[in-house]
Amino acid sequence: MPTILSVFERPDHVAAAVRKLKGRGFDDLETYSPAPFEEIEEAMDNKPSLVRLFTLVGGLLGVLTGFAMPIWMSWDWPVKIAGKPFASIPPYVIIGFELTILFGGLLTLVGLFIVGRLAPRKLDPGYSLRFSAEDFGLVVTVPDRDVAEVDSLMRAQSAVEVTLVDG
Amino acid sequence: MTSAAAEQASPRSLPQPLTAICLGLVVVGAAAFGYGLTSDPQSAWLAYHSNFMFYATLSQAGVILACIFVATGAVWPGPVRRIAEGLGAWIPVTLVLAAVGYFGGDYLFEWKREGAVHGKEFWLNETRFYVMDLGILAVMTVLSLAFLKASVRPTLKAAAPAATGFARNMIERWTAGWRGDEEEREASWVRTRNLAPLILLLYAFGYSFLAFDQIMSMEQTWYSNLFGAFIGWGGLLSAVAATALISVLLRKTPGFEDEITKSRLHDLGKLIFGFSIFWMYLFFSQYLVIWYGNVPEETQFLYDRLGPQFLIEKGFSVTAWANAWVDWDWSWARLSQDYGWLSMSVWMCIWILPFWVLLGEVPKRTPWILGPVAGIVLVGFWLERNLLIWPSVLKGDGWAWLGPVQIGVAVGFLGAFTLVFLLYTRIFPSISLPERS
Amino acid sequence: MTPPPPATAMAEMIRPRKTPKDSKINLDILSVTKGTSLSYIALVGLAALGVTQALLTLAYQTYEGLGIAGYQAPVFWGVYIITFVFWIGIGHAGTLISAILYLFRAKWRNAINRGAETMTIFAVITAAQFPLIHIGRIWKFYFLIPYPNQRGLWVNFKSPLIWDLFAISTYLTISLVFIYVGLIPDIAIARDRSTGIKKLVYTVLCGGWQGTSRQWKAHNRTILHLAGLSTPLVLSVHSVVSWDFAMSVLPGWHATIFAPYFVAGAIFGGFAMVLTCLIPVRRIFGLEAYITDYHFENMSRFILLTSWIVGYAYGMEYFIAWYSGVEFESTSFYLRAFGPYWMSTWMMITFNFIFPQLLWFKKLRTHVTFLFVLAFFINLGMWFERYVIIITSTSRDYLPSVWGLYIPSAAELSILAGSFCFFALFFLLFLKVFPIIAITEVKELVIHEKMHGEAR
């Protein structure tokens, strides 16, 4: 099936084009954008990002580790310090807090790579360096018979350029 | 905003049942206080003092919040700023109440009754104390009123025709020398912008000294250099909570429907959430240093409030916690002794609950969640002021702060504060802002 | 714009593509990384020289012992600890700009956040070396790390120094994650415009970034969460550092206000260091279009605000020390101002509180030369603030019979100078590898502006 690349100059045009295509039932879409724009992300997929789950799990793991580790270690080798209990909560709040942040942050990074499907790999054939300049790209894969329709549709949405992606 | 909406929210008569209730509450409060003075003057004055401090910081911090909006050029608050300013209507009352408090000084301050401990006579004496504190409050009152006047002035001309009686006189006086809408808006912007940093600085320093004098000096030998900032920040958080609560309550009032938007509630929710975290941070900074050092003159203050279990070996250890859950034996915590329950309630209301409830985005945007949480934070601060004040005088009696006289006084203050707020918001337009294009 | 007539056949659609011109923002900012001038090489060489002499001193100190660092009863915390606190503090402005201002949706951070984050990373790395230098027997450093060992001992989790270990390693890690996540789209820009080995490195680092909606969405969320996590983190780090002092019962150290006071001071000093780094960068690489008066104005406001918080803390410390009626406290503070270290104290007050008051004047808030000079004095003042806190308290303990006098030794000053060179060296190298201004964030603003400009 052929893949069509349309180039836009404004994010709202991309968002409108995406909605048009989705309305016509073309769901095999991808956008390239030089900067984040909410309107495009919402038009493409309005579900909340799953990254939040990673942060939550990381934070919980961190707070558990941060309290369990010092508490267990204090009991494993009990030393009386400054008349305080072996395992005393106030100072361990600090350890618990730091590890919450540490684990939460690291798992958020993992989340970004998994949810955003980031991996050092070959770039899409439709992608080019103009999309890391100031142009917006929208690629859609459609059956042969719909190409002309998509072309006119995209031009009507003020695409500045519509081309077929080779390969 | 349409002009129709502005008219609706502009000066009008007080809402009848509410005003009557508030007046009733004031009468109840006065009667309770009067009765308390004859039966147990110490409790009556302690209750008076706790409420005085709560509303003093709350109202002043309302203006501070507005000043912060102005100084940072925040555009999101819209009429929320007017609500925060409305809290400031109580500021002149604070000044009067502080002067009245002189007559209860003997019951509150050991140093006033029996003379200061050795070495502190120069600071803890009547002349210095009342001259300085009343002076601070007087300066704050003048500046806050100047700020409020500068802030509402551009909206007054349009509101004048609808006003009657007292409100009309007031508005006429406040709009003397009118130079035209555009000029007034510009002048208001310049004026508030100039006043805001000054008021902010005076709040930081002035209210720190008020906190040292009015609360810290009740326990003569205790000191903590974070205490002023802690009280000031608490006041600010209570003002944010009050603003959020009032916003939620006013949401359905004609004229406010389109103004108190979900996104504004969301922002207020974020402020409560963040400020509450910072409040906890300040608390922890103070607590940890005192807990760790365990120096007698510092520890006594926490000891009276949190009880011994938070400071010495037996309690606050993981072992004790674990046993408590396994055997359901909380005797070590000694919560029912001293002011344990009160301390725990304060902690729950100001930190635990707002943090966990407002963590997500949805609760911050939902009025029926945000409103109650804000209310609970306010209750928490009212309890906190009690917690800071009562144990300094009545040590060990964990329920002294609760009683018919105490509740009566609290109710009276609540009625009076609400009444003053209603009066202010009915005289001055609460919606339109001197927007600067 | 009128849409071109629809094509009727597929064949018509395949036509030679125009090569679009690159974005001016990309060219401007990436030009910083291109080429090296003679003066740049000279600067790098100078910095490397400074690092080398410090390394030699360190080697000598390791061989000879801490005696050459002037450690002598009663002062065992000297320039190394002061400098450690100083650099940790510097690191705070970066996180403040990138995290807290992000949460407040203050768009003015966009042009300066990368520079500030870079500064944070290298400041924290610089700082992290000092506890090692300070312990003398560097090879025993691993004793701080809690891991199962044949000694059968665990670390003392009630010690503020262990909190420090956790706080600083967390801070360094999260700051690295933060700057890296922010860099990903910018690395992709650099990848598209480079060749050879450079392209390979960039390709691996940016993880096949193409700016798809899925990627941006995950990216936005990640930044938001990291900002949410970093905001309390930044408060905690310098608080923990302050508790290294406040947990003891030494007069002048055991103060409840220390945590917020240190944090405000850190942000204050950090902003000054941002100015110190960015003003020359802006001038040399001609980035005036991106880092504008508006940014300087806002940074100046922050410096003014934090200088008042610091001033407030100075005031309250003195007042409460006097009010407390505790002889040791009040003596300690009296000696700060009028004892042997009076000069440091007055320098700290003048540079950190009095000089910044000039920023009330709008003209001066955007006067770049003035700001650069002011930032220099603030950096100096902040170093002396730590000097005053640490040295006056340790040298004037409870018992006058054990009072002593501390003077920084040549070894300490050599390593102090080396730390500045180390910081400068890595900052300079970073300039040539990664974009010093967050390109995509600036672009976001520019495209927004372009859209609304068209709409009007």
mmCIF file of C-alpha atoms in Angstrom, chain A residues 5-9 130-131 135-138 158-163:
data_model
loop_
_atom_site.group_PDB
_atom_site.id
_atom_site.type_symbol
_atom_site.label_atom_id
_atom_site.label_comp_id
_atom_site.label_asym_id
_atom_site.label_seq_id
_atom_site.Cartn_x
_atom_site.Cartn_y
_atom_site.Cartn_z
ATOM 1 C CA LEU A 5 3.443 12.323 3.086
ATOM 2 C CA SER A 6 1.881 15.745 3.471
ATOM 3 C CA VAL A 7 3.833 18.729 4.719
ATOM 4 C CA PHE A 8 2.217 21.484 6.741
ATOM 5 C CA GLU A 9 3.384 24.753 8.171
ATOM 6 C CA ARG A 130 12.860 19.270 7.453
ATOM 7 C CA PHE A 131 10.763 17.959 10.339
ATOM 8 C CA ASP A 135 7.824 21.872 9.018
ATOM 9 C CA PHE A 136 5.170 19.446 10.125
ATOM 10 C CA GLY A 137 4.722 16.081 8.464
ATOM 11 C CA LEU A 138 1.775 13.731 8.275
ATOM 12 C CA SER A 158 -3.658 23.626 3.401
ATOM 13 C CA ALA A 159 -0.858 21.100 3.039
ATOM 14 C CA VAL A 160 1.997 22.883 1.309
ATOM 15 C CA GLU A 161 3.286 19.707 -0.268
ATOM 16 C CA VAL A 162 1.856 16.235 -0.796
ATOM 17 C CA THR A 163 4.095 13.418 -2.047
#
